[in-house]
mmCIF file with all atom_site columns, C-alpha atoms in Angstrom:
data_model
loop_
_atom_site.group_PDB
_atom_site.id
_atom_site.type_symbol
_atom_site.label_atom_id
_atom_site.label_alt_id
_atom_site.label_comp_id
_atom_site.label_asym_id
_atom_site.label_entity_id
_atom_site.label_seq_id
_atom_site.pdbx_PDB_ins_code
_atom_site.Cartn_x
_atom_site.Cartn_y
_atom_site.Cartn_z
_atom_site.occupancy
_atom_site.B_iso_or_equiv
_atom_site.pdbx_formal_charge
_atom_site.auth_seq_id
_atom_site.auth_comp_id
_atom_site.auth_asym_id
_atom_site.auth_atom_id
_atom_site.pdbx_PDB_model_num
ATOM 1   C CA . MET G 1 1   ? 166.731 252.899 199.947 1.00 0.00 ? 297 MET G CA 1
ATOM 2   C CA . THR G 1 2   ? 168.811 249.957 201.097 1.00 0.00 ? 298 THR G CA 1
ATOM 3   C CA . VAL G 1 3   ? 170.604 247.626 198.729 1.00 0.00 ? 299 VAL G CA 1
ATOM 4   C CA . ALA G 1 4   ? 168.195 244.841 199.684 1.00 0.00 ? 300 ALA G CA 1
ATOM 5   C CA . ASP G 1 5   ? 165.223 246.982 198.645 1.00 0.00 ? 301 ASP G CA 1
ATOM 6   C CA . GLN G 1 6   ? 166.542 247.612 195.130 1.00 0.00 ? 302 GLN G CA 1
ATOM 7   C CA . SER G 1 7   ? 165.942 245.430 192.117 1.00 0.00 ? 303 SER G CA 1
ATOM 8   C CA . ILE G 1 8   ? 169.042 243.903 190.576 1.00 0.00 ? 304 ILE G CA 1
ATOM 9   C CA . GLY G 1 9   ? 168.622 246.192 187.591 1.00 0.00 ? 305 GLY G CA 1
ATOM 10  C CA . GLU G 1 10  ? 168.378 249.306 189.758 1.00 0.00 ? 306 GLU G CA 1
ATOM 11  C CA . PHE G 1 11  ? 171.399 248.300 191.781 1.00 0.00 ? 307 PHE G CA 1
ATOM 12  C CA . LEU G 1 12  ? 173.552 247.706 188.712 1.00 0.00 ? 308 LEU G CA 1
ATOM 13  C CA . GLU G 1 13  ? 172.435 250.987 187.164 1.00 0.00 ? 309 GLU G CA 1
ATOM 14  C CA . ASN G 1 14  ? 173.559 252.765 190.331 1.00 0.00 ? 310 ASN G CA 1
ATOM 15  C CA . VAL G 1 15  ? 176.905 250.966 190.291 1.00 0.00 ? 311 VAL G CA 1
ATOM 16  C CA . ALA G 1 16  ? 177.466 251.889 186.645 1.00 0.00 ? 312 ALA G CA 1
ATOM 17  C CA . SER G 1 17  ? 176.599 255.553 187.222 1.00 0.00 ? 313 SER G CA 1
ATOM 18  C CA . GLN G 1 18  ? 178.727 258.598 187.975 1.00 0.00 ? 314 GLN G CA 1
ATOM 19  C CA . GLN G 1 19  ? 177.874 258.304 191.654 1.00 0.00 ? 315 GLN G CA 1
ATOM 20  C CA . VAL G 1 20  ? 180.746 257.524 194.002 1.00 0.00 ? 316 VAL G CA 1
ATOM 21  C CA . THR G 1 21  ? 178.650 254.850 195.709 1.00 0.00 ? 317 THR G CA 1
ATOM 22  C CA . PRO G 1 22  ? 177.755 252.039 195.524 1.00 0.00 ? 318 PRO G CA 1
ATOM 23  C CA . SER G 1 23  ? 181.263 250.933 194.623 1.00 0.00 ? 319 SER G CA 1
ATOM 24  C CA . GLY G 1 24  ? 183.521 247.901 194.937 1.00 0.00 ? 320 GLY G CA 1
ATOM 25  C CA . GLY G 1 25  ? 182.881 247.096 198.570 1.00 0.00 ? 321 GLY G CA 1
ATOM 26  C CA . THR G 1 26  ? 179.126 247.186 198.216 1.00 0.00 ? 322 THR G CA 1
ATOM 27  C CA . VAL G 1 27  ? 179.267 245.052 195.087 1.00 0.00 ? 323 VAL G CA 1
ATOM 28  C CA . ALA G 1 28  ? 181.542 242.557 196.842 1.00 0.00 ? 324 ALA G CA 1
ATOM 29  C CA . ALA G 1 29  ? 179.139 242.287 199.769 1.00 0.00 ? 325 ALA G CA 1
ATOM 30  C CA . VAL G 1 30  ? 176.226 241.609 197.430 1.00 0.00 ? 326 VAL G CA 1
ATOM 31  C CA . GLY G 1 31  ? 178.304 238.973 195.659 1.00 0.00 ? 327 GLY G CA 1
ATOM 32  C CA . GLY G 1 32  ? 179.083 237.317 198.971 1.00 0.00 ? 328 GLY G CA 1
ATOM 33  C CA . ALA G 1 33  ? 175.395 237.378 199.891 1.00 0.00 ? 329 ALA G CA 1
ATOM 34  C CA . MET G 1 34  ? 174.579 235.684 196.594 1.00 0.00 ? 330 MET G CA 1
ATOM 35  C CA . GLY G 1 35  ? 177.142 233.023 197.402 1.00 0.00 ? 331 GLY G CA 1
ATOM 36  C CA . ALA G 1 36  ? 175.517 232.442 200.781 1.00 0.00 ? 332 ALA G CA 1
ATOM 37  C CA . ALA G 1 37  ? 172.094 232.189 199.151 1.00 0.00 ? 333 ALA G CA 1
ATOM 38  C CA . LEU G 1 38  ? 173.296 229.527 196.730 1.00 0.00 ? 334 LEU G CA 1
ATOM 39  C CA . CYS G 1 39  ? 174.715 227.429 199.536 1.00 0.00 ? 335 CYS G CA 1
ATOM 40  C CA . GLU G 1 40  ? 171.457 227.885 201.457 1.00 0.00 ? 336 GLU G CA 1
ATOM 41  C CA . MET G 1 41  ? 169.599 226.601 198.421 1.00 0.00 ? 337 MET G CA 1
ATOM 42  C CA . VAL G 1 42  ? 171.713 223.453 198.334 1.00 0.00 ? 338 VAL G CA 1
ATOM 43  C CA . CYS G 1 43  ? 171.010 222.849 202.020 1.00 0.00 ? 339 CYS G CA 1
ATOM 44  C CA . LEU G 1 44  ? 167.291 223.238 201.388 1.00 0.00 ? 340 LEU G CA 1
ATOM 45  C CA . HIS G 1 45  ? 167.323 220.853 198.435 1.00 0.00 ? 341 HIS G CA 1
ATOM 46  C CA . THR G 1 46  ? 169.212 218.339 200.551 1.00 0.00 ? 342 THR G CA 1
ATOM 47  C CA . VAL G 1 47  ? 167.253 218.387 203.810 1.00 0.00 ? 343 VAL G CA 1
ATOM 48  C CA . GLY G 1 48  ? 163.879 219.557 202.501 1.00 0.00 ? 344 GLY G CA 1
ATOM 49  C CA . PRO G 1 49  ? 161.859 222.562 203.677 1.00 0.00 ? 345 PRO G CA 1
ATOM 50  C CA . ASP G 1 50  ? 161.158 220.916 207.035 1.00 0.00 ? 346 ASP G CA 1
ATOM 51  C CA . GLY G 1 51  ? 164.680 219.638 207.599 1.00 0.00 ? 347 GLY G CA 1
ATOM 52  C CA . GLU G 1 52  ? 163.617 216.022 207.318 1.00 0.00 ? 348 GLU G CA 1
ATOM 53  C CA . GLY G 1 53  ? 165.568 214.915 204.257 1.00 0.00 ? 349 GLY G CA 1
ATOM 54  C CA . ASN G 1 54  ? 168.151 212.172 204.097 1.00 0.00 ? 350 ASN G CA 1
ATOM 55  C CA . ALA G 1 55  ? 171.061 214.273 205.281 1.00 0.00 ? 351 ALA G CA 1
ATOM 56  C CA . SER G 1 56  ? 172.878 215.282 208.385 1.00 0.00 ? 352 SER G CA 1
ATOM 57  C CA . THR G 1 57  ? 170.998 217.696 210.612 1.00 0.00 ? 353 THR G CA 1
ATOM 58  C CA . GLU G 1 58  ? 174.228 219.663 210.417 1.00 0.00 ? 354 GLU G CA 1
ATOM 59  C CA . LEU G 1 59  ? 172.982 221.100 207.126 1.00 0.00 ? 355 LEU G CA 1
ATOM 60  C CA . VAL G 1 60  ? 169.880 222.429 208.866 1.00 0.00 ? 356 VAL G CA 1
ATOM 61  C CA . ASP G 1 61  ? 172.100 224.426 211.215 1.00 0.00 ? 357 ASP G CA 1
ATOM 62  C CA . ILE G 1 62  ? 174.379 225.504 208.386 1.00 0.00 ? 358 ILE G CA 1
ATOM 63  C CA . ARG G 1 63  ? 171.424 226.743 206.377 1.00 0.00 ? 359 ARG G CA 1
ATOM 64  C CA . GLU G 1 64  ? 170.418 228.934 209.317 1.00 0.00 ? 360 GLU G CA 1
ATOM 65  C CA . THR G 1 65  ? 173.971 230.238 209.651 1.00 0.00 ? 361 THR G CA 1
ATOM 66  C CA . LEU G 1 66  ? 174.148 230.995 205.939 1.00 0.00 ? 362 LEU G CA 1
ATOM 67  C CA . GLY G 1 67  ? 170.875 232.912 206.097 1.00 0.00 ? 363 GLY G CA 1
ATOM 68  C CA . ASP G 1 68  ? 172.262 235.008 208.920 1.00 0.00 ? 364 ASP G CA 1
ATOM 69  C CA . ARG G 1 69  ? 175.474 235.699 207.002 1.00 0.00 ? 365 ARG G CA 1
ATOM 70  C CA . ARG G 1 70  ? 173.521 236.572 203.849 1.00 0.00 ? 366 ARG G CA 1
ATOM 71  C CA . ASN G 1 71  ? 171.540 239.174 205.756 1.00 0.00 ? 367 ASN G CA 1
ATOM 72  C CA . ARG G 1 72  ? 174.674 240.492 207.437 1.00 0.00 ? 368 ARG G CA 1
ATOM 73  C CA . LEU G 1 73  ? 176.411 240.912 204.091 1.00 0.00 ? 369 LEU G CA 1
ATOM 74  C CA . LEU G 1 74  ? 173.487 242.935 202.774 1.00 0.00 ? 370 LEU G CA 1
ATOM 75  C CA . GLU G 1 75  ? 173.786 245.146 205.853 1.00 0.00 ? 371 GLU G CA 1
ATOM 76  C CA . LEU G 1 76  ? 177.510 245.494 205.215 1.00 0.00 ? 372 LEU G CA 1
ATOM 77  C CA . ALA G 1 77  ? 176.778 246.468 201.618 1.00 0.00 ? 373 ALA G CA 1
ATOM 78  C CA . ASP G 1 78  ? 174.934 249.513 202.938 1.00 0.00 ? 374 ASP G CA 1
ATOM 79  C CA . GLU G 1 79  ? 177.545 250.145 205.617 1.00 0.00 ? 375 GLU G CA 1
ATOM 80  C CA . ASP G 1 80  ? 180.276 250.150 202.984 1.00 0.00 ? 376 ASP G CA 1
ATOM 81  C CA . ALA G 1 81  ? 178.468 252.734 200.875 1.00 0.00 ? 377 ALA G CA 1
ATOM 82  C CA . SER G 1 82  ? 177.985 254.861 203.978 1.00 0.00 ? 378 SER G CA 1
ATOM 83  C CA . ALA G 1 83  ? 181.658 254.509 204.920 1.00 0.00 ? 379 ALA G CA 1
ATOM 84  C CA . VAL G 1 84  ? 182.788 255.598 201.459 1.00 0.00 ? 380 VAL G CA 1
ATOM 85  C CA . ASP G 1 85  ? 180.434 258.586 201.562 1.00 0.00 ? 381 ASP G CA 1
ATOM 86  C CA . ASP G 1 86  ? 181.827 259.526 204.983 1.00 0.00 ? 382 ASP G CA 1
ATOM 87  C CA . VAL G 1 87  ? 185.384 259.429 203.642 1.00 0.00 ? 383 VAL G CA 1
ATOM 88  C CA . GLN G 1 88  ? 184.459 261.672 200.753 1.00 0.00 ? 384 GLN G CA 1
ATOM 89  C CA . THR G 1 89  ? 182.765 264.149 203.082 1.00 0.00 ? 385 THR G CA 1
ATOM 90  C CA . ALA G 1 90  ? 185.610 264.061 205.603 1.00 0.00 ? 386 ALA G CA 1
ATOM 91  C CA . PHE G 1 91  ? 188.230 264.847 202.984 1.00 0.00 ? 387 PHE G CA 1
ATOM 92  C CA . GLU G 1 92  ? 186.280 267.917 201.944 1.00 0.00 ? 388 GLU G CA 1
ATOM 93  C CA . THR G 1 93  ? 187.192 269.360 205.350 1.00 0.00 ? 389 THR G CA 1
ATOM 94  C CA . ASP G 1 94  ? 190.472 270.176 207.095 1.00 0.00 ? 390 ASP G CA 1
ATOM 95  C CA . ASP G 1 95  ? 189.530 268.105 210.143 1.00 0.00 ? 391 ASP G CA 1
ATOM 96  C CA . VAL G 1 96  ? 192.365 265.584 210.479 1.00 0.00 ? 392 VAL G CA 1
ATOM 97  C CA . SER G 1 97  ? 190.619 263.650 213.240 1.00 0.00 ? 393 SER G CA 1
ATOM 98  C CA . ARG G 1 98  ? 187.467 263.312 211.166 1.00 0.00 ? 394 ARG G CA 1
ATOM 99  C CA . ARG G 1 99  ? 189.485 262.077 208.218 1.00 0.00 ? 395 ARG G CA 1
ATOM 100 C CA . ARG G 1 100 ? 191.266 259.487 210.356 1.00 0.00 ? 396 ARG G CA 1
ATOM 101 C CA . THR G 1 101 ? 187.999 258.238 211.839 1.00 0.00 ? 397 THR G CA 1
ATOM 102 C CA . ALA G 1 102 ? 186.427 257.939 208.402 1.00 0.00 ? 398 ALA G CA 1
ATOM 103 C CA . MET G 1 103 ? 189.413 256.065 206.995 1.00 0.00 ? 399 MET G CA 1
ATOM 104 C CA . LYS G 1 104 ? 189.457 253.648 209.917 1.00 0.00 ? 400 LYS G CA 1
ATOM 105 C CA . ARG G 1 105 ? 185.775 252.895 209.416 1.00 0.00 ? 401 ARG G CA 1
ATOM 106 C CA . SER G 1 106 ? 186.353 252.398 205.693 1.00 0.00 ? 402 SER G CA 1
ATOM 107 C CA . THR G 1 107 ? 188.870 249.730 206.703 1.00 0.00 ? 403 THR G CA 1
ATOM 108 C CA . GLU G 1 108 ? 186.864 248.067 209.462 1.00 0.00 ? 404 GLU G CA 1
ATOM 109 C CA . VAL G 1 109 ? 183.736 247.598 207.346 1.00 0.00 ? 405 VAL G CA 1
ATOM 110 C CA . PRO G 1 110 ? 185.443 245.620 204.559 1.00 0.00 ? 406 PRO G CA 1
ATOM 111 C CA . LEU G 1 111 ? 187.330 243.600 207.169 1.00 0.00 ? 407 LEU G CA 1
ATOM 112 C CA . SER G 1 112 ? 183.994 242.609 208.716 1.00 0.00 ? 408 SER G CA 1
ATOM 113 C CA . MET G 1 113 ? 182.805 241.794 205.225 1.00 0.00 ? 409 MET G CA 1
ATOM 114 C CA . ALA G 1 114 ? 185.782 239.513 204.632 1.00 0.00 ? 410 ALA G CA 1
ATOM 115 C CA . GLU G 1 115 ? 185.231 237.767 207.969 1.00 0.00 ? 411 GLU G CA 1
ATOM 116 C CA . THR G 1 116 ? 181.579 237.176 207.118 1.00 0.00 ? 412 THR G CA 1
ATOM 117 C CA . CYS G 1 117 ? 182.509 235.841 203.685 1.00 0.00 ? 413 CYS G CA 1
ATOM 118 C CA . LEU G 1 118 ? 184.923 233.430 205.332 1.00 0.00 ? 414 LEU G CA 1
ATOM 119 C CA . ASP G 1 119 ? 182.026 232.071 207.380 1.00 0.00 ? 415 ASP G CA 1
ATOM 120 C CA . VAL G 1 120 ? 180.146 231.462 204.127 1.00 0.00 ? 416 VAL G CA 1
ATOM 121 C CA . LEU G 1 121 ? 183.160 229.842 202.514 1.00 0.00 ? 417 LEU G CA 1
ATOM 122 C CA . GLU G 1 122 ? 183.803 227.554 205.472 1.00 0.00 ? 418 GLU G CA 1
ATOM 123 C CA . SER G 1 123 ? 180.129 226.571 205.512 1.00 0.00 ? 419 SER G CA 1
ATOM 124 C CA . ALA G 1 124 ? 180.442 225.744 201.822 1.00 0.00 ? 420 ALA G CA 1
ATOM 125 C CA . VAL G 1 125 ? 183.025 223.098 202.705 1.00 0.00 ? 421 VAL G CA 1
ATOM 126 C CA . THR G 1 126 ? 180.377 221.080 204.524 1.00 0.00 ? 422 THR G CA 1
ATOM 127 C CA . VAL G 1 127 ? 177.702 221.872 201.948 1.00 0.00 ? 423 VAL G CA 1
ATOM 128 C CA . THR G 1 128 ? 179.866 220.531 199.115 1.00 0.00 ? 424 THR G CA 1
ATOM 129 C CA . GLU G 1 129 ? 180.687 217.467 201.196 1.00 0.00 ? 425 GLU G CA 1
ATOM 130 C CA . LYS G 1 130 ? 177.178 216.566 202.366 1.00 0.00 ? 426 LYS G CA 1
ATOM 131 C CA . GLY G 1 131 ? 174.797 218.380 200.040 1.00 0.00 ? 427 GLY G CA 1
ATOM 132 C CA . THR G 1 132 ? 172.787 216.630 197.358 1.00 0.00 ? 428 THR G CA 1
ATOM 133 C CA . SER G 1 133 ? 175.111 215.715 194.502 1.00 0.00 ? 429 SER G CA 1
ATOM 134 C CA . VAL G 1 134 ? 172.967 217.286 191.781 1.00 0.00 ? 430 VAL G CA 1
ATOM 135 C CA . ALA G 1 135 ? 173.399 220.713 193.375 1.00 0.00 ? 431 ALA G CA 1
ATOM 136 C CA . ILE G 1 136 ? 177.102 220.576 194.204 1.00 0.00 ? 432 ILE G CA 1
ATOM 137 C CA . PRO G 1 137 ? 177.977 222.887 191.265 1.00 0.00 ? 433 PRO G CA 1
ATOM 138 C CA . ASP G 1 138 ? 175.654 225.475 192.824 1.00 0.00 ? 434 ASP G CA 1
ATOM 139 C CA . ALA G 1 139 ? 177.454 225.204 196.148 1.00 0.00 ? 435 ALA G CA 1
ATOM 140 C CA . VAL G 1 140 ? 180.799 225.556 194.390 1.00 0.00 ? 436 VAL G CA 1
ATOM 141 C CA . THR G 1 141 ? 179.507 228.655 192.623 1.00 0.00 ? 437 THR G CA 1
ATOM 142 C CA . GLY G 1 142 ? 178.452 230.027 195.989 1.00 0.00 ? 438 GLY G CA 1
ATOM 143 C CA . ALA G 1 143 ? 181.876 229.311 197.428 1.00 0.00 ? 439 ALA G CA 1
ATOM 144 C CA . LEU G 1 144 ? 183.596 231.033 194.517 1.00 0.00 ? 440 LEU G CA 1
ATOM 145 C CA . LEU G 1 145 ? 181.408 234.108 194.944 1.00 0.00 ? 441 LEU G CA 1
ATOM 146 C CA . ALA G 1 146 ? 182.190 234.217 198.660 1.00 0.00 ? 442 ALA G CA 1
ATOM 147 C CA . GLU G 1 147 ? 185.901 233.779 198.006 1.00 0.00 ? 443 GLU G CA 1
ATOM 148 C CA . GLY G 1 148 ? 185.920 236.544 195.409 1.00 0.00 ? 444 GLY G CA 1
ATOM 149 C CA . ALA G 1 149 ? 184.041 238.858 197.756 1.00 0.00 ? 445 ALA G CA 1
ATOM 150 C CA . LEU G 1 150 ? 186.492 238.082 200.555 1.00 0.00 ? 446 LEU G CA 1
ATOM 151 C CA . ARG G 1 151 ? 189.507 238.844 198.394 1.00 0.00 ? 447 ARG G CA 1
ATOM 152 C CA . ALA G 1 152 ? 187.887 242.046 197.132 1.00 0.00 ? 448 ALA G CA 1
ATOM 153 C CA . ALA G 1 153 ? 187.208 243.157 200.692 1.00 0.00 ? 449 ALA G CA 1
ATOM 154 C CA . VAL G 1 154 ? 190.771 242.377 201.756 1.00 0.00 ? 450 VAL G CA 1
ATOM 155 C CA . SER G 1 155 ? 192.116 244.383 198.829 1.00 0.00 ? 451 SER G CA 1
ATOM 156 C CA . THR G 1 156 ? 190.073 247.350 200.048 1.00 0.00 ? 452 THR G CA 1
ATOM 157 C CA . VAL G 1 157 ? 191.461 246.947 203.557 1.00 0.00 ? 453 VAL G CA 1
ATOM 158 C CA . ARG G 1 158 ? 195.017 246.846 202.254 1.00 0.00 ? 454 ARG G CA 1
ATOM 159 C CA . ALA G 1 159 ? 194.475 249.904 200.077 1.00 0.00 ? 455 ALA G CA 1
ATOM 160 C CA . ASN G 1 160 ? 192.869 251.965 202.817 1.00 0.00 ? 456 ASN G CA 1
ATOM 161 C CA . ILE G 1 161 ? 195.370 251.250 205.586 1.00 0.00 ? 457 ILE G CA 1
ATOM 162 C CA . GLY G 1 162 ? 197.949 253.019 203.451 1.00 0.00 ? 458 GLY G CA 1
ATOM 163 C CA . MET G 1 163 ? 196.154 256.257 204.310 1.00 0.00 ? 459 MET G CA 1
ATOM 164 C CA . ILE G 1 164 ? 196.093 255.664 208.071 1.00 0.00 ? 460 ILE G CA 1
ATOM 165 C CA . ASP G 1 165 ? 198.977 256.826 210.255 1.00 0.00 ? 461 ASP G CA 1
ATOM 166 C CA . GLU G 1 166 ? 198.307 254.660 213.323 1.00 0.00 ? 462 GLU G CA 1
ATOM 167 C CA . ALA G 1 167 ? 200.926 251.918 213.255 1.00 0.00 ? 463 ALA G CA 1
ATOM 168 C CA . GLU G 1 168 ? 199.200 249.626 215.761 1.00 0.00 ? 464 GLU G CA 1
ATOM 169 C CA . PHE G 1 169 ? 195.868 249.789 213.933 1.00 0.00 ? 465 PHE G CA 1
ATOM 170 C CA . VAL G 1 170 ? 197.537 249.197 210.582 1.00 0.00 ? 466 VAL G CA 1
ATOM 171 C CA . ALA G 1 171 ? 199.496 246.208 211.905 1.00 0.00 ? 467 ALA G CA 1
ATOM 172 C CA . GLU G 1 172 ? 196.338 244.647 213.323 1.00 0.00 ? 468 GLU G CA 1
ATOM 173 C CA . MET G 1 173 ? 194.438 245.108 210.060 1.00 0.00 ? 469 MET G CA 1
ATOM 174 C CA . GLU G 1 174 ? 197.325 243.632 208.074 1.00 0.00 ? 470 GLU G CA 1
ATOM 175 C CA . GLN G 1 175 ? 197.577 240.596 210.338 1.00 0.00 ? 471 GLN G CA 1
ATOM 176 C CA . ARG G 1 176 ? 193.847 239.912 210.323 1.00 0.00 ? 472 ARG G CA 1
ATOM 177 C CA . SER G 1 177 ? 193.694 240.325 206.548 1.00 0.00 ? 473 SER G CA 1
ATOM 178 C CA . ASP G 1 178 ? 196.577 237.924 206.019 1.00 0.00 ? 474 ASP G CA 1
ATOM 179 C CA . GLU G 1 179 ? 194.954 235.343 208.281 1.00 0.00 ? 475 GLU G CA 1
ATOM 180 C CA . LEU G 1 180 ? 191.669 235.633 206.404 1.00 0.00 ? 476 LEU G CA 1
ATOM 181 C CA . VAL G 1 181 ? 193.376 234.948 203.084 1.00 0.00 ? 477 VAL G CA 1
ATOM 182 C CA . VAL G 1 182 ? 195.165 231.891 204.475 1.00 0.00 ? 478 VAL G CA 1
ATOM 183 C CA . ASP G 1 183 ? 191.923 230.528 205.911 1.00 0.00 ? 479 ASP G CA 1
ATOM 184 C CA . ALA G 1 184 ? 190.097 231.247 202.654 1.00 0.00 ? 480 ALA G CA 1
ATOM 185 C CA . ASP G 1 185 ? 192.734 229.361 200.671 1.00 0.00 ? 481 ASP G CA 1
ATOM 186 C CA . GLU G 1 186 ? 192.314 226.332 202.925 1.00 0.00 ? 482 GLU G CA 1
ATOM 187 C CA . ALA G 1 187 ? 188.527 226.406 202.729 1.00 0.00 ? 483 ALA G CA 1
ATOM 188 C CA . MET G 1 188 ? 188.466 226.820 198.964 1.00 0.00 ? 484 MET G CA 1
ATOM 189 C CA . ALA G 1 189 ? 190.915 223.949 198.536 1.00 0.00 ? 485 ALA G CA 1
ATOM 190 C CA . ALA G 1 190 ? 188.554 221.763 200.567 1.00 0.00 ? 486 ALA G CA 1
ATOM 191 C CA . VAL G 1 191 ? 185.589 222.858 198.444 1.00 0.00 ? 487 VAL G CA 1
ATOM 192 C CA . VAL G 1 192 ? 187.458 221.966 195.253 1.00 0.00 ? 488 VAL G CA 1
ATOM 193 C CA . ALA G 1 193 ? 188.499 218.610 196.715 1.00 0.00 ? 489 ALA G CA 1
ATOM 194 C CA . ASN G 1 194 ? 184.894 217.838 197.628 1.00 0.00 ? 490 ASN G CA 1
ATOM 195 C CA . PHE G 1 195 ? 183.772 218.736 194.127 1.00 0.00 ? 491 PHE G CA 1
ATOM 196 C CA . ASP G 1 196 ? 186.440 216.539 192.558 1.00 0.00 ? 492 ASP G CA 1
ATOM 197 C CA . ASN G 1 197 ? 185.493 213.630 194.804 1.00 0.00 ? 493 ASN G CA 1
ATOM 198 C CA . ARG G 1 198 ? 181.810 213.873 193.994 1.00 0.00 ? 494 ARG G CA 1
ATOM 199 C CA . THR G 1 199 ? 181.802 214.503 190.251 1.00 0.00 ? 495 THR G CA 1
#
């Protein structure tokens, strides 16, 4: 059963169990998806269900983008659980190549998660600027969830590259992670500024 097919209660029970998965990466992805959904909601309340409200048509496009990112994050939630399971299985063997492949995947998945969360966070900048004022706190909440998910994903990347002995791969993951954090800081600062200007 996919994460998307579970009730919230079922999902949290699985997280809080003795199972190895779902774990931090999956939870982060779900959190990021929730953030995207909140920002989608603000777009909908601003432009209306038919996109004919008193707002920039830009929010119509952003709502579509956010829906895509929400779905992608739910996919990544499942991919993360699968990646963690693969690592566990690989380390039960003596196959060094299999271990390396599993560890690289367990780094690439959270990096993709962080990149997707950045898309949500950058979309939230426009949503907090142009969305209906009564729902700006919801958009800020969505941005905070996306930011937290991004930072959680980056922390997983940084932890996992310590177990990978390919210098070029590690350097690339470090650079991309650092860039994501810088971009996230800038986007979140803009979200906060928009909130301050509108409340």
